PDB file of C-alpha atoms in Angstrom:
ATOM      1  CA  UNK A   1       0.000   0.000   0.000  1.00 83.00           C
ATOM      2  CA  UNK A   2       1.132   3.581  -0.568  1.00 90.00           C
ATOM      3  CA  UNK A   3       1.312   5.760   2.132  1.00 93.00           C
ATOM      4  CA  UNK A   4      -1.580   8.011   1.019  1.00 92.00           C
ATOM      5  CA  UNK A   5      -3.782   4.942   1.173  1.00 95.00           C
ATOM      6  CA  UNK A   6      -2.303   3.681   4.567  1.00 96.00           C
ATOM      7  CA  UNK A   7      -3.045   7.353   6.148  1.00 95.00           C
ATOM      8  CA  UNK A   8      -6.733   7.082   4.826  1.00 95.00           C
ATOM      9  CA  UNK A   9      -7.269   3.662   6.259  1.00 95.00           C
ATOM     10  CA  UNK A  10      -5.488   4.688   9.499  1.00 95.00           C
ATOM     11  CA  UNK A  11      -7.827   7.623   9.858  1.00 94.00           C
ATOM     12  CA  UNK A  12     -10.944   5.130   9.665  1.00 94.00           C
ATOM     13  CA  UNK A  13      -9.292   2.498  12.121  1.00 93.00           C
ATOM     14  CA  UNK A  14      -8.092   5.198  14.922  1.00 95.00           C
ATOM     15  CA  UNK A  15      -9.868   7.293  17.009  1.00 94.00           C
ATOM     16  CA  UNK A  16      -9.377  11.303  16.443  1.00 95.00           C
ATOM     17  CA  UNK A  17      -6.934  12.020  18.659  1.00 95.00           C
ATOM     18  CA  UNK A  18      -4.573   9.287  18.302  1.00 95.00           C
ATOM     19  CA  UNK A  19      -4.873   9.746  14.411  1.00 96.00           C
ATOM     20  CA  UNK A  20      -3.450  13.290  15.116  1.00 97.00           C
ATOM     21  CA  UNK A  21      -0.909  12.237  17.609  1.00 97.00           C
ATOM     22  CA  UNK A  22       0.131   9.336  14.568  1.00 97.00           C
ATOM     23  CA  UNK A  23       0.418  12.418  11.744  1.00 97.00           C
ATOM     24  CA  UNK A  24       2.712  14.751  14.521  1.00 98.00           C
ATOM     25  CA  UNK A  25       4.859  11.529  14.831  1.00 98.00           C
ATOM     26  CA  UNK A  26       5.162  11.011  10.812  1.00 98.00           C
ATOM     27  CA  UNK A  27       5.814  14.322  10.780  1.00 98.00           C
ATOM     28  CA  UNK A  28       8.168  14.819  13.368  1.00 98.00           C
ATOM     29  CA  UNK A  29      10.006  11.529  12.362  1.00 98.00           C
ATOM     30  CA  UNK A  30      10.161  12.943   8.970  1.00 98.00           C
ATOM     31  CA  UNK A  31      12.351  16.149  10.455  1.00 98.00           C
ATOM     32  CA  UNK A  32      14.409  14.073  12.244  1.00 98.00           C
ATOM     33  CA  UNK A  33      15.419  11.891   8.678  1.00 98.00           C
ATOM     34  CA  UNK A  34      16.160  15.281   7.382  1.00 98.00           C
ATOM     35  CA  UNK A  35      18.546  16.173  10.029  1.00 98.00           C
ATOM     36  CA  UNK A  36      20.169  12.773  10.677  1.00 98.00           C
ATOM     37  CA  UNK A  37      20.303  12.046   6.675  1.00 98.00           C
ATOM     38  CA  UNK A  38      17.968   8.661   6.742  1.00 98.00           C
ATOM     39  CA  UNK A  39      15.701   7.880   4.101  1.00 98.00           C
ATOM     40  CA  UNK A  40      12.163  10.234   4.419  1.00 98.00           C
ATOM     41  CA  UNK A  41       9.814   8.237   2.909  1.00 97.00           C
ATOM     42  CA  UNK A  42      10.600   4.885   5.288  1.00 98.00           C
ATOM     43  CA  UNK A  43      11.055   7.248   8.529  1.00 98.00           C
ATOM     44  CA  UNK A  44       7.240   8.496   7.506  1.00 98.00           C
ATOM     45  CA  UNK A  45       5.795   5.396   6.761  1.00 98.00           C
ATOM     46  CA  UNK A  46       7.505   3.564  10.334  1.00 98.00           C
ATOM     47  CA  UNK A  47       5.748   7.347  12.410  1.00 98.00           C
ATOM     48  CA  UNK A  48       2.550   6.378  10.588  1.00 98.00           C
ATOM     49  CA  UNK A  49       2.397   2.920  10.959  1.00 98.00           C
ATOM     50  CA  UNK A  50       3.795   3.035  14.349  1.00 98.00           C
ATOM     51  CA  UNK A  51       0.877   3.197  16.657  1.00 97.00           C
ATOM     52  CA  UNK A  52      -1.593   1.180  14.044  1.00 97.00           C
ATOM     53  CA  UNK A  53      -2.227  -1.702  16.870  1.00 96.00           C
ATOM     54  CA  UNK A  54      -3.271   1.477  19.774  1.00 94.00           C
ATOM     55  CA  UNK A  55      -6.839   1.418  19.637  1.00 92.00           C
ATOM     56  CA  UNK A  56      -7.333  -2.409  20.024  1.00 94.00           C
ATOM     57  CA  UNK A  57      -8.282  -3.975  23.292  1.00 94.00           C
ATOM     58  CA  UNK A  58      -6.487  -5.594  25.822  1.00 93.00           C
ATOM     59  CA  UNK A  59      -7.928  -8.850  24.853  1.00 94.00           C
ATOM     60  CA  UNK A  60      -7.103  -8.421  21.258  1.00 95.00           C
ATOM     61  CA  UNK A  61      -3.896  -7.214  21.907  1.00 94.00           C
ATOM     62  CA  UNK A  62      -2.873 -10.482  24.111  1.00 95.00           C
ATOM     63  CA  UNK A  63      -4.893 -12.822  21.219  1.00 95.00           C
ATOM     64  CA  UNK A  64      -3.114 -11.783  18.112  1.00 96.00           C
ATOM     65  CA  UNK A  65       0.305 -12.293  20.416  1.00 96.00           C
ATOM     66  CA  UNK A  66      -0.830 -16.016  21.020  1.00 95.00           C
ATOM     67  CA  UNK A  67      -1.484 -16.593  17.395  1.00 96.00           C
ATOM     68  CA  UNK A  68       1.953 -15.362  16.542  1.00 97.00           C
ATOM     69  CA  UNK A  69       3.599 -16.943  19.406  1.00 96.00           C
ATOM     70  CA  UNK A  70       5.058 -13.702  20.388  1.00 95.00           C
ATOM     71  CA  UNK A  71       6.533 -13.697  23.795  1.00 92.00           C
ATOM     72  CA  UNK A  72       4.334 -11.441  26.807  1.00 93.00           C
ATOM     73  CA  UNK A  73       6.136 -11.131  29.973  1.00 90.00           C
ATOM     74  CA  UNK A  74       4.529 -10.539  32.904  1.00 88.00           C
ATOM     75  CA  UNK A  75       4.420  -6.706  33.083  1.00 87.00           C
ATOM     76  CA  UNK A  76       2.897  -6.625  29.936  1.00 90.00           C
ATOM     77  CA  UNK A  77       0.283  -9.434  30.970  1.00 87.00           C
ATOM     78  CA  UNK A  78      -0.381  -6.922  34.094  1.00 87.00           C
ATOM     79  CA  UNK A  79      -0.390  -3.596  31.348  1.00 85.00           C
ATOM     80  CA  UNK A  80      -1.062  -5.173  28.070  1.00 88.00           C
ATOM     81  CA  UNK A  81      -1.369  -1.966  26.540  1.00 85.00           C
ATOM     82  CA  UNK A  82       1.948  -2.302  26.482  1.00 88.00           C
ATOM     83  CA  UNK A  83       1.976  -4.724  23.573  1.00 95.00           C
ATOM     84  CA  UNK A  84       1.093  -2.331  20.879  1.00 96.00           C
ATOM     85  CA  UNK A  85       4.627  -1.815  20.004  1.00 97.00           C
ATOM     86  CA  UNK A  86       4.773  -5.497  19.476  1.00 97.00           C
ATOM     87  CA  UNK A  87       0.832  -6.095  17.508  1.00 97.00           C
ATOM     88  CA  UNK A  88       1.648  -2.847  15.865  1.00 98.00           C
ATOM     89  CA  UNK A  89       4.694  -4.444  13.612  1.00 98.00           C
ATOM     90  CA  UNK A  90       2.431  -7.463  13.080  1.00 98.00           C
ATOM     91  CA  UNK A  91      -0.460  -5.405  12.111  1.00 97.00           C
ATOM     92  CA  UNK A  92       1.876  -3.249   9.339  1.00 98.00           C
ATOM     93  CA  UNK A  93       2.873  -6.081   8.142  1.00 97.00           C
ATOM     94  CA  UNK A  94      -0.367  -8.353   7.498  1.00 97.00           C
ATOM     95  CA  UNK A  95      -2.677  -5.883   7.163  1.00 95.00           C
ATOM     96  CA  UNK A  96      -0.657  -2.699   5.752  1.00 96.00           C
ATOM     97  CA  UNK A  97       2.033  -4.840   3.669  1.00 96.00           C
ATOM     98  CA  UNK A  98       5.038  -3.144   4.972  1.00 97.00           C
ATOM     99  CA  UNK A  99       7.992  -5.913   4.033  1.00 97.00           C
ATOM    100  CA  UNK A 100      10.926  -3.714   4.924  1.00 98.00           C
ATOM    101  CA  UNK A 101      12.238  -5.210   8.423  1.00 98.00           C
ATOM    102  CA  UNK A 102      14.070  -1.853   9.504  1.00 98.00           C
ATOM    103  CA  UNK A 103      10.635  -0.742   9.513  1.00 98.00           C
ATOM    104  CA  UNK A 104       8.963  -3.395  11.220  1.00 98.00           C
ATOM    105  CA  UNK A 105      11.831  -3.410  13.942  1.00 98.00           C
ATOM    106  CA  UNK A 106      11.309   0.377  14.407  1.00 98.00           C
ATOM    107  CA  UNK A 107       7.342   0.039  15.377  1.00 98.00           C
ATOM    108  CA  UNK A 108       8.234  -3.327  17.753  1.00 97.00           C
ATOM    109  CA  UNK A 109      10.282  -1.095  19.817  1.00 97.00           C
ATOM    110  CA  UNK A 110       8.891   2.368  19.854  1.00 97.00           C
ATOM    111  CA  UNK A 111       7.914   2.401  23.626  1.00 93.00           C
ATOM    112  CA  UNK A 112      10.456   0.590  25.292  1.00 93.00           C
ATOM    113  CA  UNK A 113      13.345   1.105  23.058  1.00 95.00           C
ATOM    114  CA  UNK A 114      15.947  -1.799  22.521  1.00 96.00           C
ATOM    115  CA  UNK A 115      19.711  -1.973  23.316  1.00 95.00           C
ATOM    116  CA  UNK A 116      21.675  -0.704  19.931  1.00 94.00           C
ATOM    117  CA  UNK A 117      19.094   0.679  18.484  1.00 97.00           C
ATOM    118  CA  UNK A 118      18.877   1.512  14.697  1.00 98.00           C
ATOM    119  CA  UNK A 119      18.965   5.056  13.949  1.00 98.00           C
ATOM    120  CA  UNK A 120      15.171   4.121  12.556  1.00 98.00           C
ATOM    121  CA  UNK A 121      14.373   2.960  16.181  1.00 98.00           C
ATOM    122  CA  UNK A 122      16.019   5.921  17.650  1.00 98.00           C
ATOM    123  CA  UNK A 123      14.068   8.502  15.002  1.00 98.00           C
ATOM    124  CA  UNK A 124      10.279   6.737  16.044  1.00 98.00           C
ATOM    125  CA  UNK A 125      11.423   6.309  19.574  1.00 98.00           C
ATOM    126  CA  UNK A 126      12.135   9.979  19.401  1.00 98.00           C
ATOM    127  CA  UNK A 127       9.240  11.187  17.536  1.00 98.00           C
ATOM    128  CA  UNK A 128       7.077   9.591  19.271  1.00 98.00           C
ATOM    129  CA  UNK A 129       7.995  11.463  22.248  1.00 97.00           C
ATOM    130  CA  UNK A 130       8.485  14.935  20.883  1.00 97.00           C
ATOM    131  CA  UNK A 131       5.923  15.061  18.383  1.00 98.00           C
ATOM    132  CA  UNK A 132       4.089  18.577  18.382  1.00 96.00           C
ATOM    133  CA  UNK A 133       1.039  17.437  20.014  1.00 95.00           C
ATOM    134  CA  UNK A 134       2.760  16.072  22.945  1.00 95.00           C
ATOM    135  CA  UNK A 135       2.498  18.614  25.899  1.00 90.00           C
ATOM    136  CA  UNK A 136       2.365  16.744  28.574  1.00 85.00           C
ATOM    137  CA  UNK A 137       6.957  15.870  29.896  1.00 85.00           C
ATOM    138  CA  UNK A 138       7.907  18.058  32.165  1.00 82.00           C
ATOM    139  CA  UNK A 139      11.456  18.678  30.010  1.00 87.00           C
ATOM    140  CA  UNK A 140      10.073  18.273  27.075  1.00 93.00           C
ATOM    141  CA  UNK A 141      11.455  21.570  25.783  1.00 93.00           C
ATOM    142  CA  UNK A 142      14.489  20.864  26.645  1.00 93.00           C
ATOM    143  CA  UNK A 143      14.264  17.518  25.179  1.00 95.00           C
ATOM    144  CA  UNK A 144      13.151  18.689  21.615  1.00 97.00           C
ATOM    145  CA  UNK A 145      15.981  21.250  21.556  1.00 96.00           C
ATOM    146  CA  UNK A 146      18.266  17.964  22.137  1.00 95.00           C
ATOM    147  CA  UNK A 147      16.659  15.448  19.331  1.00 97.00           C
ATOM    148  CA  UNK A 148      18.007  17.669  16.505  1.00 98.00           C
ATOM    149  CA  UNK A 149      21.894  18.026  18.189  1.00 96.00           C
ATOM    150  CA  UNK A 150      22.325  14.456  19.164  1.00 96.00           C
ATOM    151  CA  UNK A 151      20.097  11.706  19.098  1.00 97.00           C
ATOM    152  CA  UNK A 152      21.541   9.251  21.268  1.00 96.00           C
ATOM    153  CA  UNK A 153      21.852  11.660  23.986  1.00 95.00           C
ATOM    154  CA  UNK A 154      17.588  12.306  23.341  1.00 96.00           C
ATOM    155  CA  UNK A 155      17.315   8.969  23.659  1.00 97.00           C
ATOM    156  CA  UNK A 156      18.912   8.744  27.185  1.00 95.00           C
ATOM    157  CA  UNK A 157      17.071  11.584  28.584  1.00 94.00           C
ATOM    158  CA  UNK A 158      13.900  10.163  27.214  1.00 95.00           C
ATOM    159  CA  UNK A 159      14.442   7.132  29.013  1.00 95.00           C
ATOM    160  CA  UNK A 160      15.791   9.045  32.137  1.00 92.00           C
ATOM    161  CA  UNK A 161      12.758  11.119  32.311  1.00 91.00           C
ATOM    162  CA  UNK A 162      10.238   8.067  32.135  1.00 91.00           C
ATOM    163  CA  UNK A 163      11.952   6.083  34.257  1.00 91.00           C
ATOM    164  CA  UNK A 164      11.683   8.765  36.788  1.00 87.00           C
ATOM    165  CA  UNK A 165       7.957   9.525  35.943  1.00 87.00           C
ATOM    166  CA  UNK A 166       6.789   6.033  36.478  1.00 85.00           C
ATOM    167  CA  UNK A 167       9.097   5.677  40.077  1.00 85.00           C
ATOM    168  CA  UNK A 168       7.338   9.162  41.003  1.00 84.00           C
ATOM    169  CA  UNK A 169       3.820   7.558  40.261  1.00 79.00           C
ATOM    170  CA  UNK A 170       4.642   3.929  41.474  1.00 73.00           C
ATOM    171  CA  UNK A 171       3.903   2.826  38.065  1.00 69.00           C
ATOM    172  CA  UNK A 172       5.232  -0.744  36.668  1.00 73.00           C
ATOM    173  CA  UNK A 173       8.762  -0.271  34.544  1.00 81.00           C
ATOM    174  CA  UNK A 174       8.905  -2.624  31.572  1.00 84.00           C
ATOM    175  CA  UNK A 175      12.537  -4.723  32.438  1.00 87.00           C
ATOM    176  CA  UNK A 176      13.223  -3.446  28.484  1.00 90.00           C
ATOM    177  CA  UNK A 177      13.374   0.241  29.177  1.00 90.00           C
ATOM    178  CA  UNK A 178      15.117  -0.271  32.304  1.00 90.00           C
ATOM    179  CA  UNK A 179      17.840  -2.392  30.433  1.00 93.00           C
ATOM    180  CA  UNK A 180      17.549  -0.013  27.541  1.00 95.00           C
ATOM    181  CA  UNK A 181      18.377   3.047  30.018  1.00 93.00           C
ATOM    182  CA  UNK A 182      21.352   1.324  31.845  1.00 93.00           C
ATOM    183  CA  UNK A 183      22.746   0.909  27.857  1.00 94.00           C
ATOM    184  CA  UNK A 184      22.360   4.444  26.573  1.00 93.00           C
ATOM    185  CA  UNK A 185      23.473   5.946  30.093  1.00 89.00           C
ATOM    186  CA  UNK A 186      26.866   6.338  28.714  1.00 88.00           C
ATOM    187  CA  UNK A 187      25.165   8.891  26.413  1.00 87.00           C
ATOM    188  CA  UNK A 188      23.643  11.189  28.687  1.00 81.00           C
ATOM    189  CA  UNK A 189      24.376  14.802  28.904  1.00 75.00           C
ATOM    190  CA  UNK A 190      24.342  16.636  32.556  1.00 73.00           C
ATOM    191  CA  UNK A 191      21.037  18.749  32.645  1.00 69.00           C
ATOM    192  CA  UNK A 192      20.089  21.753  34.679  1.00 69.00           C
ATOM    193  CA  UNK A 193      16.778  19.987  35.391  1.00 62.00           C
ATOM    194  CA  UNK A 194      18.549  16.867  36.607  1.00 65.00           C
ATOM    195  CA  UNK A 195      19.993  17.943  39.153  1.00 51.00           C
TER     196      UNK A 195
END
């Protein structure tokens, strides 16, 4: 499918405000190509695509897992809305007919984030952050000024910042992000707001 017809089938399958939220993170991602030299068109299609599986249920979300005997562990049994990342890249690929596996890899991992990420994975990790209808980080200034000077850096202090977030509101920490964090620590800059 061309992208044109994947955003008009998108727009039926989401709700409103997650169809905006996916165009601010196509858009967004598509900067971010510009500025890190990566190929536009597949950094679009990956912003698009990536949140394709969001508006399923729980139940649906656990099912098509089971059918493709992709592994749940037990926080995202507990928060299965978790899984999107992981239906999502199934979903673009069955029902969207995205083939390219940079791609796919780049939507599988847009929440948690993976150790050695691809600079795809870092742009959609990023994006999906940043993305102009976001308002919500407390840094996220800060944060935005930072994706377009070094990425890997954004990366850590996108990690840093929900790591702290969830430990402020008790909330479970995926083992991935956690893991992911401890790996792009090294990458960190010292902020005013960290201190």
């Amino acid at each position: 499918m061309e992208r044109k017809e994947i955003q008009k089938k998108l727009k039926k399958e989401l709700d409103k405000n997650r169809y905006l939220h996916t165009r601010g993170v196509m858009y967004t991602a598509s900067c971010l190509a510009m500025r890190y030299e990566y190929d536009i068109e597949k950094a679009m299609l990956a912003g698009l695509l990536h949140d394709c599986a969001k508006c399923l249920s729980n139940e649906q979300q656990i099912e098509i897992c089971e059918q493709h005997q992709v592994t749940i562990s037990s926080i995202e049994h507990q928060n299965p809305f978790l899984l999107h990342q992981k239906t999502g890249a199934i979903i673009a690929e069955e029902e969207y007919g995205v083939k390219d596996p940079e791609i796919l890899h780049a939507i599988s991992v847009h929440t948690t984030g993976c150790v050695e990420m691809t600079l795809l994975d870092k742009i959609i990790f990023v994006a999906d952050y940043i993305e102009p209808g976001r308002d919500k980080a407390e840094h996220l200034q800060e944060i935005r000024k930072e994706a377009f000077e070094d990425i890997d850096a954004c990366v850590a202090d996108i990690l840093y910042d929900t790591i702290h977030y969830l430990n402020k509101r008790s909330g479970a920490i995926d083992p991935t992000t956690a893991q992911v964090y401890e790996y792009y620590r090294q990458y960190e800059k010292e902020q005013p707001w960290k201190l």
